[in-house]
Amino acid sequence: MAKYNVVFVLGGPGAGKGTQCENIVRDFGYVHLSAGDLLRAERQRPGSQFGEEIEGHIRNGTIVPVQITCSLLRRAMEDSGKNNFLIDGFPRNKDNLDGWNKAMEGVADVKMVLFFDCTEKTCIDRCLNRGKTSGRSDDNLESLQKRIQTYTNSTMSIIEHYKKMDLVCELNGENSPDK
Ligand SMILES: Nc1ncnc2c1ncn2[C@@H]1O[C@H](COP(=O)(O)OP(=O)(O)O)[C@@H](O)[C@H]1O
Ligand SMILES: O=c1ccn([C@@H]2O[C@H](COP(=O)(O)OP(=O)(O)O)[C@@H](O)[C@H]2O)c(=O)[nH]1
Ligand SMILES: [Mg+2]
């Protein structure tokens, strides 16, 4: 049996992944790892050789190469000393999926995928609203349009892949956070 249990949490930008992961942590005691947060922290780390590359992808709504993201996730898992993880915002494309499968086979089992389904309009409205205080370089209309495009063109097929494996639990992202 693999050492780690993983639930992937997917959905468009602003679908509520981070919000619901916090709720799940509060009620069920998983460790929440946001791939985006880990990448933003690595971007800020003095001496990081990946800072500029990460910032370019974030601003453009494109996806950072899996070697970088998967190493950050794996290190965070090891450093936590825990076994059950919510991995939020990953895998986002086929490169992510293939890289994860290669690196984590026998190390982590994907038990389930939580998919927050949300309309484009809600996603955009929420991220623009979040942008008023988030300070994020990608919570603006131009970046958001690219992020939605990446989500439609690259991430949806990953959700489909896990649907075929019968691992997806689909939730309505339009609901209130409590519901
Ligand atoms: N169900 C919801 N209804 C209304 N606003 C929400 C809901 N879920 C999250 N939000 C707000 O929308 C923004 C994006 O939510 P977040 O959890 O960061 O989404 P994601 O991680 O999927 O981008 C945040 O400002 C958050 O407070
Ligand atoms: O596995 C990941 C997760 C995030 N990102 C980058 O980080 C950005 C922000 O991701 P995050 O999940 O924080 O955004 P959210 O969907 O929560 O708004 C994405 O658009 C990508 O550019 C990435 O390249 N790989
Ligand atoms: Mg998030």
GROMACS .gro file of N, CA, C and O in nm, residues 4 53 60 95 110 124 128 145 156 174:
model
   40
    4TYR      N    1   0.096   0.750   0.096
    4TYR     CA    2   0.009   0.869   0.101
    4TYR      C    3  -0.125   0.845   0.033
    4TYR      O    4  -0.132   0.778  -0.070
   53GLU      N    5   1.035   3.193  -1.434
   53GLU     CA    6   0.959   3.098  -1.516
   53GLU      C    7   0.818   3.079  -1.457
   53GLU      O    8   0.718   3.081  -1.529
   60ASN      N    9   0.038   3.436  -1.747
   60ASN     CA   10  -0.018   3.395  -1.876
   60ASN      C   11  -0.124   3.288  -1.866
   60ASN      O   12  -0.177   3.242  -1.968
   95ASP      N   13   0.072   1.678  -1.915
   95ASP     CA   14   0.210   1.679  -1.863
   95ASP      C   15   0.208   1.659  -1.711
   95ASP      O   16   0.284   1.580  -1.656
  110VAL      N   17  -0.424   0.797  -0.555
  110VAL     CA   18  -0.532   0.894  -0.576
  110VAL      C   19  -0.664   0.823  -0.544
  110VAL      O   20  -0.706   0.733  -0.616
  124ILE      N   21  -1.521   3.418  -1.340
  124ILE     CA   22  -1.459   3.547  -1.370
  124ILE      C   23  -1.498   3.650  -1.264
  124ILE      O   24  -1.412   3.721  -1.209
  128LEU      N   25  -1.223   3.834  -1.023
  128LEU     CA   26  -1.205   3.980  -1.031
  128LEU      C   27  -1.229   4.042  -0.893
  128LEU      O   28  -1.156   4.132  -0.850
  145GLN      N   29  -0.891   3.541  -1.880
  145GLN     CA   30  -0.937   3.482  -2.005
  145GLN      C   31  -0.843   3.371  -2.050
  145GLN      O   32  -0.886   3.266  -2.097
  156MET      N   33  -1.000   2.011  -1.847
  156MET     CA   34  -1.124   1.934  -1.858
  156MET      C   35  -1.096   1.788  -1.895
  156MET      O   36  -1.161   1.696  -1.845
  174GLU      N   37  -2.159   2.662  -0.785
  174GLU     CA   38  -2.239   2.785  -0.777
  174GLU      C   39  -2.306   2.800  -0.640
  174GLU      O   40  -2.353   2.908  -0.607
   0.00000   0.00000   0.00000
